[in-house]
Amino acid sequence: MTTQRWRPSGRPIYNHIAPLHFRDDDALSHKAHLATAQAAMPLKEMPVKESGKETDYPLSRFEQEAFSTAPISIPRQ
Amino acid sequence: MTQRLLPLPAITVLEQHFWEAPSASYFRHRFTLRSRYSGALKDIASREVKAWVTDRAVRKSPAEAWTLRVAMLADLSRMLLTRPQQRALVPLTSTPHDDGHLSGTPPVLAILQEPPFSRGGLADRIAAEIKTGFGYGFAKDDTPVEILDSRKEIGPDPRLSYHATDEKTALGLALNAEGPMGLTFDAVNAPAPAFANSMFSLSPLSLSGVNQNLEEHFLGISMRRYIDPNWTIESSAGDPSRLDAERCWWIDLDIASAPANPLSYVADTIEKSLIMLEADGDALVIKTSKAAVDGGIAGAVEHNVTIARWNRAFADRLAILHQPVAPGRYSASVFVLPAENRGNVALGRSNAPLLICNFSGDHPSRLQRPAPPPSS
């Protein structure tokens, strides 16, 4: 088991999410009361669909920005 | 970390994480299932199974690279909020990138003496605004001094222009805050740099849809910290007609169905409007009552004053943040959610609400908001 906890990466987060929208009800051991946020909430990706095709992955985009660990490249003078 | 699974029906606790801080955080986990006979298996590939999609080419979205993710929400009741520790404002002389699409106004950098997301973790938001000031005077000869108008503190360098910024243009200006960016003293390639300070890039944004050239301008900037209500544990919303003014409230409205007075207050058992939303041609304006801002002195002629203005097409949602700032003194901030360019990284825009105006006043003993229309 590998765990990663969020810590500030030093970069801005542009695409914030509302965690309740991404709640993974299947991963909860006890079924949650609808529309209430729990203190610890399992999440899953909810792709944005347009005419049956998945067009956007908001949770992935948020995670990429929040967990961005790529080194910042600085051009050599 | 490796755990041996107990035989069913026993429950195996794989790992426990205690998150005692009141701030919001986020954990993500990957699971690998290893066979108890893995040492005896000849085929290396069948010894273990990874519970996430390992092949980048096969992944539909990057989220499939992790098995389970958990959001830890912020606990407002235990959190102590401070104002952003702003230490310097540094005007830049050129835009970071000019591709013709952006207005040519260089941003102002705000340096904060605090780590990024220092108070609320992922729930921490800092909004910047152009300060709203009130102009005082006499509406009639025989009346006391009163608020005549409100002005955003922005205007051209007096050495270059004799004229103040047009009133409607000034009321329709806001600041786009890009950040927080972490500032560190560590080496460039340090794997986990410690961010001692943070920085925001503030660029002016016209809500009227017409880009303004705001080079060589002076402006007053204030910054405000708030906690994103989406990242907090829900508390009881309470009766919308009797909101406790000593608490913070975030009131979210759809502009199309918003009432004309989204927020009122009760003073001496009389209900008075605090914030009014009015249409003015293609624009929408936010007004407040002079009595709420100026200690009960209502205007002799006009009782309300316009504090913000934006083009109707610019935003589709409105949010009002009520905060007690000192005993008997309260602040109300109005945010809009822009309809376009939301979260556009190339333009430096985030999808967080945009602060358009703020004012503080005294005495609302109780807040009221109209009940939402019954959903059909």
Short mmCIF file of C-alpha atoms in Angstrom, two decimals:
data_model
loop_
_atom_site.label_atom_id
_atom_site.label_comp_id
_atom_site.label_asym_id
_atom_site.label_seq_id
_atom_site.Cartn_x
_atom_site.Cartn_y
_atom_site.Cartn_z
CA MET A 1 0.00 0.00 0.00
CA THR A 2 1.37 3.38 -1.00
CA THR A 3 -0.06 6.59 0.40
CA GLN A 4 0.44 10.17 -0.67
CA ARG A 5 -0.82 13.06 1.39
CA TRP A 6 -1.42 16.47 -0.14
CA ARG A 7 1.00 19.20 0.76
CA PRO A 8 1.39 22.54 -0.96
CA SER A 9 3.37 22.08 -4.15
CA GLY A 10 4.08 25.79 -4.43
CA ARG A 11 1.97 26.11 -7.54
CA PRO A 12 -1.48 27.65 -7.75
CA ILE A 13 -4.58 25.48 -8.02
CA TYR A 14 -6.77 26.82 -10.81
CA ASN A 15 -9.45 24.14 -10.99
CA HIS A 16 -10.92 23.66 -7.54
CA ILE A 17 -13.51 20.97 -6.91
CA ALA A 18 -16.51 20.55 -4.63
CA PRO A 19 -15.66 17.20 -2.95
CA LEU A 20 -19.28 16.29 -2.27
CA HIS A 21 -19.95 16.15 -6.01
CA PHE A 22 -17.30 13.42 -6.37
CA ARG A 23 -18.25 11.29 -3.37
CA ASP A 24 -17.73 7.59 -3.97
CA ASP A 25 -20.77 6.01 -2.33
CA ASP A 26 -19.54 2.46 -3.12
CA ALA A 27 -16.40 2.92 -1.04
CA LEU A 28 -18.31 3.95 2.07
CA SER A 29 -18.79 1.19 4.63
CA HIS A 30 -22.03 2.76 5.83
CA LYS A 31 -24.27 4.49 3.33
CA ALA A 32 -24.06 8.19 3.87
CA HIS A 33 -26.93 10.50 4.42
CA LEU A 34 -27.56 12.04 1.04
CA ALA A 35 -26.18 15.51 0.35
CA THR A 36 -24.27 15.77 3.64
CA ALA A 37 -20.51 16.03 3.62
CA GLN A 38 -18.55 13.76 5.93
CA ALA A 39 -15.29 14.75 7.57
CA ALA A 40 -13.44 12.06 5.58
CA MET A 41 -14.97 11.37 2.22
CA PRO A 42 -13.82 8.82 -0.40
CA LEU A 43 -13.90 10.33 -3.89
CA LYS A 44 -13.98 9.01 -7.42
CA GLU A 45 -13.72 10.60 -10.84
CA MET A 46 -16.99 11.81 -12.37
CA PRO A 47 -16.22 12.51 -16.04
CA VAL A 48 -18.07 15.31 -17.77
CA LYS A 49 -20.07 13.76 -20.61
CA GLU A 50 -21.25 15.47 -23.76
CA SER A 51 -23.51 13.48 -26.10
CA GLY A 52 -22.38 10.21 -24.53
CA LYS A 53 -18.65 10.93 -24.84
CA GLU A 54 -16.41 11.66 -21.89
CA THR A 55 -14.95 15.09 -22.53
CA ASP A 56 -13.43 16.24 -19.27
CA TYR A 57 -12.02 14.75 -16.07
CA PRO A 58 -12.33 17.43 -13.36
CA LEU A 59 -11.00 15.36 -10.43
CA SER A 60 -7.92 14.35 -12.42
CA ARG A 61 -7.29 17.95 -13.37
CA PHE A 62 -7.57 19.06 -9.74
CA GLU A 63 -5.20 16.29 -8.58
CA GLN A 64 -2.67 17.14 -11.26
CA GLU A 65 -2.59 20.74 -10.08
CA ALA A 66 -2.70 19.97 -6.35
CA PHE A 67 -0.08 17.20 -6.41
CA SER A 68 2.13 18.77 -9.04
CA THR A 69 5.64 17.59 -8.20
CA ALA A 70 7.38 18.10 -11.52
CA PRO A 71 10.57 20.10 -10.99
CA ILE A 72 10.37 23.64 -12.23
CA SER A 73 12.66 24.07 -15.19
CA ILE A 74 14.69 27.24 -15.14
CA PRO A 75 16.29 28.24 -18.45
CA ARG A 76 20.07 28.52 -18.31
CA GLN A 77 21.35 32.03 -18.83
CA MET B 1 3.60 -0.72 3.85
CA THR B 2 2.47 -4.37 3.80
CA GLN B 3 -0.47 -5.88 5.66
CA ARG B 4 -1.59 -9.50 5.88
CA LEU B 5 -5.32 -9.86 5.23
CA LEU B 6 -7.26 -11.63 7.97
CA PRO B 7 -9.59 -14.45 6.92
CA LEU B 8 -13.22 -13.44 6.43
CA PRO B 9 -15.50 -12.40 8.09
CA ALA B 10 -12.87 -10.47 10.06
CA ILE B 11 -12.20 -6.92 8.86
CA THR B 12 -8.59 -6.04 8.16
CA VAL B 13 -7.56 -2.47 8.85
CA LEU B 14 -4.94 -1.74 6.23
CA GLU B 15 -3.79 1.58 7.52
CA GLN B 16 -5.10 4.30 9.77
CA HIS B 17 -4.47 7.96 9.22
CA PHE B 18 -5.26 10.50 11.86
CA TRP B 19 -5.87 13.98 10.57
CA GLU B 20 -6.14 16.10 13.66
CA ALA B 21 -5.54 19.47 12.06
CA PRO B 22 -8.74 21.44 11.43
CA SER B 23 -7.57 22.25 7.89
CA ALA B 24 -8.66 20.36 4.78
CA SER B 25 -6.37 17.79 3.19
CA TYR B 26 -6.38 14.99 0.65
CA PHE B 27 -5.00 11.47 0.73
CA ARG B 28 -4.62 9.08 -2.17
CA HIS B 29 -3.69 5.42 -1.97
CA ARG B 30 -2.50 2.65 -4.25
CA PHE B 31 -3.10 -0.99 -3.35
CA THR B 32 -1.06 -3.95 -4.53
CA LEU B 33 -2.40 -7.43 -3.75
CA ARG B 34 0.38 -10.00 -3.31
CA SER B 35 -0.30 -13.76 -3.27
CA ARG B 36 0.70 -15.62 -0.12
CA TYR B 37 2.37 -18.17 -2.46
CA SER B 38 4.26 -15.52 -4.37
CA GLY B 39 7.60 -16.96 -3.28
CA ALA B 40 6.73 -20.32 -4.84
CA LEU B 41 5.34 -19.00 -8.11
CA LYS B 42 7.60 -19.26 -11.13
CA ASP B 43 5.75 -16.67 -13.19
CA ILE B 44 6.76 -13.27 -11.82
CA ALA B 45 3.73 -11.57 -13.38
CA SER B 46 1.24 -13.66 -11.41
CA ARG B 47 2.80 -13.00 -8.00
CA GLU B 48 1.01 -9.74 -7.46
CA VAL B 49 -1.83 -7.66 -8.87
CA LYS B 50 -1.85 -3.90 -8.88
CA ALA B 51 -5.21 -2.34 -8.08
CA TRP B 52 -4.66 0.63 -10.35
CA VAL B 53 -4.05 1.07 -14.05
CA THR B 54 -0.29 0.92 -14.44
CA ASP B 55 -0.05 1.53 -18.16
CA ARG B 56 -0.24 5.24 -18.97
CA ALA B 57 -1.48 4.52 -22.49
CA VAL B 58 -4.43 2.51 -21.18
CA ARG B 59 -5.56 5.02 -18.55
CA LYS B 60 -8.68 6.92 -19.52
CA SER B 61 -7.88 9.66 -17.01
CA PRO B 62 -4.89 10.31 -14.74
CA ALA B 63 -7.17 9.58 -11.75
CA GLU B 64 -6.91 5.87 -12.58
CA ALA B 65 -3.30 5.90 -11.41
CA TRP B 66 -4.55 5.69 -7.80
CA THR B 67 -6.92 3.16 -6.22
CA LEU B 68 -8.60 5.21 -3.53
CA ARG B 69 -8.65 8.88 -2.62
CA VAL B 70 -10.06 10.51 0.48
CA ALA B 71 -10.81 14.19 1.01
CA MET B 72 -10.50 15.41 4.60
CA LEU B 73 -12.73 18.42 5.09
CA ALA B 74 -11.99 21.45 7.24
CA ASP B 75 -13.54 21.93 10.66
CA LEU B 76 -14.56 25.58 10.88
CA SER B 77 -15.38 25.40 14.58
CA ARG B 78 -11.74 24.74 15.49
CA MET B 79 -10.06 26.96 12.93
CA LEU B 80 -8.61 30.35 13.76
CA LEU B 81 -8.67 32.57 10.71
CA THR B 82 -6.29 35.46 10.31
CA ARG B 83 -6.16 38.09 7.64
CA PRO B 84 -3.58 37.42 4.90
CA GLN B 85 -0.18 38.51 6.18
CA GLN B 86 0.52 40.89 3.33
CA ARG B 87 3.98 42.42 3.47
CA ALA B 88 4.66 43.96 0.08
CA LEU B 89 3.03 44.92 -3.19
CA VAL B 90 5.38 44.88 -6.16
CA PRO B 91 4.14 46.34 -9.45
CA LEU B 92 5.64 44.63 -12.49
CA THR B 93 6.73 46.56 -15.56
CA SER B 94 5.64 44.01 -18.15
CA THR B 95 3.08 41.24 -18.44
CA PRO B 96 4.37 37.70 -17.81
CA HIS B 97 3.19 36.64 -21.27
CA ASP B 98 1.55 38.75 -23.92
CA ASP B 99 -0.11 36.76 -26.68
CA GLY B 100 -2.40 39.52 -27.85
CA HIS B 101 -5.36 37.92 -26.12
CA LEU B 102 -4.56 39.42 -22.74
CA SER B 103 -4.88 43.03 -21.85
CA GLY B 104 -1.50 44.65 -21.65
CA THR B 105 -1.75 45.68 -18.02
CA PRO B 106 1.16 44.26 -16.00
CA PRO B 107 0.10 42.60 -12.74
CA VAL B 108 0.96 43.58 -9.18
CA LEU B 109 2.61 40.93 -7.00
CA ALA B 110 1.40 40.61 -3.42
CA ILE B 111 3.95 39.01 -1.10
CA LEU B 112 2.53 37.28 1.97
CA GLN B 113 4.52 36.26 5.03
CA GLU B 114 2.82 32.90 5.40
CA PRO B 115 3.09 29.51 3.68
CA PRO B 116 0.62 28.83 0.87
CA PHE B 117 -2.71 27.41 2.08
CA SER B 118 -1.47 28.08 5.61
CA ARG B 119 -4.73 28.17 7.57
CA GLY B 120 -7.39 26.07 5.92
CA GLY B 121 -5.29 23.69 3.81
CA LEU B 122 -7.18 22.91 0.62
CA ALA B 123 -10.14 24.95 1.90
CA ASP B 124 -8.04 28.11 2.22
CA ARG B 125 -8.93 30.83 -0.29
CA ILE B 126 -7.57 34.34 -0.54
CA ALA B 127 -9.46 36.88 -2.59
CA ALA B 128 -8.17 40.30 -3.60
CA GLU B 129 -10.18 43.37 -4.41
CA ILE B 130 -9.85 46.98 -5.36
CA LYS B 131 -10.89 48.84 -2.20
CA THR B 132 -14.30 50.43 -2.10
CA GLY B 133 -14.36 53.90 -0.62
CA PHE B 134 -17.35 56.13 0.08
CA GLY B 135 -17.61 59.78 -0.86
CA TYR B 136 -19.33 62.04 1.71
CA GLY B 137 -21.11 65.35 1.21
CA PHE B 138 -24.38 67.21 1.50
CA ALA B 139 -27.34 66.16 -0.62
CA LYS B 140 -29.24 69.29 0.50
CA ASP B 141 -28.23 72.43 2.34
CA ASP B 142 -30.11 71.69 5.54
CA THR B 143 -29.26 67.98 5.96
CA PRO B 144 -26.37 66.33 7.80
CA VAL B 145 -23.36 64.97 5.97
CA GLU B 146 -24.09 61.64 4.29
CA ILE B 147 -22.71 59.13 1.82
CA LEU B 148 -23.10 60.48 -1.70
CA ASP B 149 -21.40 57.80 -3.78
CA SER B 150 -19.05 54.85 -3.62
CA ARG B 151 -15.83 54.65 -5.59
CA LYS B 152 -13.36 51.95 -6.35
CA GLU B 153 -9.91 53.17 -5.40
CA ILE B 154 -8.39 53.17 -8.86
CA GLY B 155 -7.40 56.01 -11.12
CA PRO B 156 -4.77 57.24 -13.56
CA ASP B 157 -1.51 58.84 -12.51
CA PRO B 158 -2.45 62.54 -12.03
CA ARG B 159 0.68 63.56 -13.92
CA LEU B 160 -0.66 61.85 -17.03
CA SER B 161 -4.38 62.58 -16.88
CA TYR B 162 -6.56 65.25 -15.34
CA HIS B 163 -9.66 63.07 -15.25
CA ALA B 164 -10.73 60.46 -12.74
CA THR B 165 -11.76 57.03 -14.00
CA ASP B 166 -15.35 57.03 -15.23
CA GLU B 167 -17.65 56.00 -12.37
CA LYS B 168 -19.34 53.10 -14.16
CA THR B 169 -16.00 51.78 -15.44
CA ALA B 170 -14.48 51.94 -11.96
CA LEU B 171 -17.40 50.13 -10.35
CA GLY B 172 -16.95 47.34 -12.89
CA LEU B 173 -13.31 46.58 -12.09
CA ALA B 174 -12.11 43.66 -10.01
CA LEU B 175 -8.82 41.89 -9.37
CA ASN B 176 -8.00 38.43 -10.59
CA ALA B 177 -5.79 36.80 -7.93
CA GLU B 178 -3.56 34.07 -9.36
CA GLY B 179 -2.01 31.98 -6.64
CA PRO B 180 -0.89 31.16 -4.04
CA MET B 181 2.59 30.54 -5.35
CA GLY B 182 5.05 29.19 -2.80
CA LEU B 183 8.29 31.05 -2.18
CA THR B 184 11.21 29.07 -0.83
CA PHE B 185 14.82 29.53 0.24
CA ASP B 186 15.65 25.93 -0.74
CA ALA B 187 17.65 24.92 -3.79
CA VAL B 188 15.87 24.97 -7.14
CA ASN B 189 15.77 21.20 -7.50
CA ALA B 190 15.02 20.34 -3.86
CA PRO B 191 12.58 17.40 -3.82
CA ALA B 192 10.33 18.79 -1.06
CA PRO B 193 11.02 22.50 -0.66
CA ALA B 194 9.66 24.30 2.41
CA PHE B 195 7.57 27.26 1.36
CA ALA B 196 8.07 29.95 3.97
CA ASN B 197 6.23 32.69 2.12
CA SER B 198 3.70 32.92 -0.65
CA MET B 199 2.84 35.26 -3.46
CA PHE B 200 -0.20 36.25 -5.53
CA SER B 201 -0.23 37.83 -8.95
CA LEU B 202 -3.04 40.38 -9.10
CA SER B 203 -4.24 41.63 -12.46
CA PRO B 204 -7.18 43.94 -13.05
CA LEU B 205 -10.21 42.48 -14.74
CA SER B 206 -13.05 44.43 -16.31
CA LEU B 207 -16.48 42.99 -15.54
CA SER B 208 -18.10 45.09 -18.24
CA GLY B 209 -16.54 42.97 -20.97
CA VAL B 210 -14.57 45.92 -22.40
CA ASN B 211 -10.85 45.65 -21.72
CA GLN B 212 -9.35 48.75 -20.19
CA ASN B 213 -5.78 49.93 -20.50
CA LEU B 214 -4.82 50.34 -16.88
CA GLU B 215 -1.11 51.03 -17.19
CA GLU B 216 0.20 53.95 -15.12
CA HIS B 217 -2.71 53.71 -12.69
CA PHE B 218 -2.82 53.88 -8.91
CA LEU B 219 -5.04 51.47 -7.04
CA GLY B 220 -5.84 50.43 -3.49
CA ILE B 221 -5.70 46.69 -2.88
CA SER B 222 -7.05 44.68 0.01
CA MET B 223 -6.95 40.93 0.48
CA ARG B 224 -9.29 38.72 2.40
CA ARG B 225 -9.12 35.12 3.54
CA TYR B 226 -12.14 32.87 3.58
CA ILE B 227 -12.84 29.16 3.77
CA ASP B 228 -14.37 27.45 0.76
CA PRO B 229 -17.76 26.16 1.96
CA ASN B 230 -17.39 23.17 -0.38
CA TRP B 231 -14.43 21.97 1.72
CA THR B 232 -16.01 22.23 5.16
CA ILE B 233 -18.06 19.87 7.26
CA GLU B 234 -21.65 20.96 6.87
CA SER B 235 -23.24 22.54 9.85
CA SER B 236 -26.94 23.19 10.20
CA ALA B 237 -28.02 25.95 7.82
CA GLY B 238 -30.53 27.32 10.31
CA ASP B 239 -33.65 29.30 9.61
CA PRO B 240 -32.97 31.54 6.57
CA SER B 241 -35.15 34.28 8.05
CA ARG B 242 -33.18 34.39 11.32
CA LEU B 243 -29.47 34.16 10.59
CA ASP B 244 -27.19 34.84 13.53
CA ALA B 245 -25.12 37.90 12.60
CA GLU B 246 -22.27 36.80 14.90
CA ARG B 247 -21.50 33.86 12.63
CA CYS B 248 -20.04 33.78 9.13
CA TRP B 249 -22.48 33.01 6.35
CA TRP B 250 -21.91 32.09 2.74
CA ILE B 251 -25.05 32.72 0.70
CA ASP B 252 -24.99 31.29 -2.80
CA LEU B 253 -27.52 32.49 -5.39
CA ASP B 254 -28.35 31.84 -9.00
CA ILE B 255 -28.49 35.32 -10.55
CA ALA B 256 -31.39 34.42 -12.88
CA SER B 257 -33.65 33.51 -9.96
CA ALA B 258 -32.14 35.74 -7.27
CA PRO B 259 -34.55 38.02 -5.38
CA ALA B 260 -34.14 41.81 -5.63
CA ASN B 261 -32.91 42.03 -2.05
CA PRO B 262 -30.83 38.90 -1.37
CA LEU B 263 -29.91 39.96 2.18
CA SER B 264 -31.68 42.10 4.77
CA TYR B 265 -31.03 42.96 8.40
CA VAL B 266 -33.25 43.77 11.33
CA ALA B 267 -32.52 46.87 13.37
CA ASP B 268 -34.97 47.96 16.10
CA THR B 269 -37.44 45.28 14.92
CA ILE B 270 -37.64 46.92 11.47
CA GLU B 271 -36.46 44.88 8.50
CA LYS B 272 -34.21 46.79 6.11
CA SER B 273 -32.48 45.70 2.92
CA LEU B 274 -28.71 45.31 3.21
CA ILE B 275 -27.83 44.21 -0.32
CA MET B 276 -29.94 44.91 -3.40
CA LEU B 277 -29.54 43.47 -6.87
CA GLU B 278 -30.89 45.65 -9.68
CA ALA B 279 -30.82 45.57 -13.46
CA ASP B 280 -29.52 48.62 -15.31
CA GLY B 281 -29.73 48.02 -19.05
CA ASP B 282 -27.26 45.29 -19.97
CA ALA B 283 -25.63 45.49 -16.59
CA LEU B 284 -26.49 44.31 -13.10
CA VAL B 285 -25.69 46.51 -10.12
CA ILE B 286 -25.29 45.79 -6.43
CA LYS B 287 -26.53 48.46 -4.07
CA THR B 288 -26.44 48.82 -0.32
CA SER B 289 -28.32 51.08 2.03
CA LYS B 290 -26.47 54.16 3.28
CA ALA B 291 -27.91 53.63 6.76
CA ALA B 292 -26.22 50.20 7.11
CA VAL B 293 -22.78 51.57 6.21
CA ASP B 294 -22.94 54.96 7.92
CA GLY B 295 -24.30 54.23 11.40
CA GLY B 296 -27.98 54.70 10.64
CA ILE B 297 -27.73 57.94 8.62
CA ALA B 298 -29.95 57.31 5.62
CA GLY B 299 -29.65 59.68 2.68
CA ALA B 300 -31.92 62.73 2.47
CA VAL B 301 -32.75 62.09 -1.20
CA GLU B 302 -31.32 58.71 -2.22
CA HIS B 303 -31.28 55.97 0.42
CA ASN B 304 -29.09 53.49 -1.47
CA VAL B 305 -25.65 53.62 -3.01
CA THR B 306 -24.27 51.53 -5.91
CA ILE B 307 -21.16 49.56 -4.98
CA ALA B 308 -20.56 47.20 -7.92
CA ARG B 309 -21.56 46.76 -11.52
CA TRP B 310 -21.04 44.01 -14.06
CA ASN B 311 -22.24 42.99 -17.46
CA ARG B 312 -25.16 40.57 -17.27
CA ALA B 313 -23.37 38.01 -19.46
CA PHE B 314 -20.22 38.06 -17.33
CA ALA B 315 -21.47 35.95 -14.43
CA ASP B 316 -24.21 33.44 -13.72
CA ARG B 317 -23.89 32.97 -9.97
CA LEU B 318 -23.58 35.33 -7.03
CA ALA B 319 -22.33 34.67 -3.50
CA ILE B 320 -22.48 36.88 -0.44
CA LEU B 321 -20.07 36.38 2.43
CA HIS B 322 -21.09 37.85 5.78
CA GLN B 323 -18.36 38.09 8.44
CA PRO B 324 -18.32 39.67 11.88
CA VAL B 325 -15.07 41.69 12.00
CA ALA B 326 -15.28 43.30 15.46
CA PRO B 327 -17.95 43.55 18.14
CA GLY B 328 -20.90 45.29 16.49
CA ARG B 329 -19.13 45.60 13.15
CA TYR B 330 -19.78 43.34 10.19
CA SER B 331 -18.44 42.99 6.71
CA ALA B 332 -20.29 41.86 3.61
CA SER B 333 -18.43 40.72 0.51
CA VAL B 334 -20.05 40.06 -2.83
CA PHE B 335 -18.55 37.45 -5.16
CA VAL B 336 -19.54 36.46 -8.68
CA LEU B 337 -18.77 33.26 -10.52
CA PRO B 338 -17.65 34.23 -14.03
CA ALA B 339 -19.47 32.37 -16.78
CA GLU B 340 -16.48 32.21 -19.14
CA ASN B 341 -12.73 31.57 -18.82
CA ARG B 342 -13.38 29.72 -15.59
CA GLY B 343 -10.29 27.78 -14.61
CA ASN B 344 -8.41 28.91 -17.73
CA VAL B 345 -4.80 28.34 -16.73
CA ALA B 346 -3.35 30.15 -19.75
CA LEU B 347 -5.15 33.33 -18.69
CA GLY B 348 -4.23 32.82 -15.03
CA ARG B 349 -7.88 32.44 -14.03
CA SER B 350 -9.08 29.98 -11.43
CA ASN B 351 -12.62 28.74 -11.03
CA ALA B 352 -12.86 30.22 -7.52
CA PRO B 353 -15.44 33.00 -7.06
CA LEU B 354 -14.26 36.51 -7.92
CA LEU B 355 -14.56 39.17 -5.21
CA ILE B 356 -16.22 42.26 -6.72
CA CYS B 357 -16.91 44.48 -3.71
CA ASN B 358 -16.79 44.61 0.04
CA PHE B 359 -18.09 47.00 2.63
CA SER B 360 -18.41 47.00 6.37
CA GLY B 361 -21.12 48.46 8.51
CA ASP B 362 -22.61 48.23 11.98
CA HIS B 363 -25.65 47.11 13.90
CA PRO B 364 -27.37 44.29 12.09
CA SER B 365 -28.80 42.53 15.12
CA ARG B 366 -30.12 39.74 12.92
CA LEU B 367 -29.74 38.83 9.27
CA GLN B 368 -32.50 37.68 7.02
CA ARG B 369 -32.50 36.24 3.59
CA PRO B 370 -35.65 35.53 1.60
CA ALA B 371 -36.62 31.88 1.53
CA PRO B 372 -35.66 30.19 -1.77
CA PRO B 373 -38.57 29.71 -4.17
CA PRO B 374 -40.14 26.25 -3.88
CA SER B 375 -38.61 23.89 -6.41
CA SER B 376 -41.12 22.51 -8.87
#
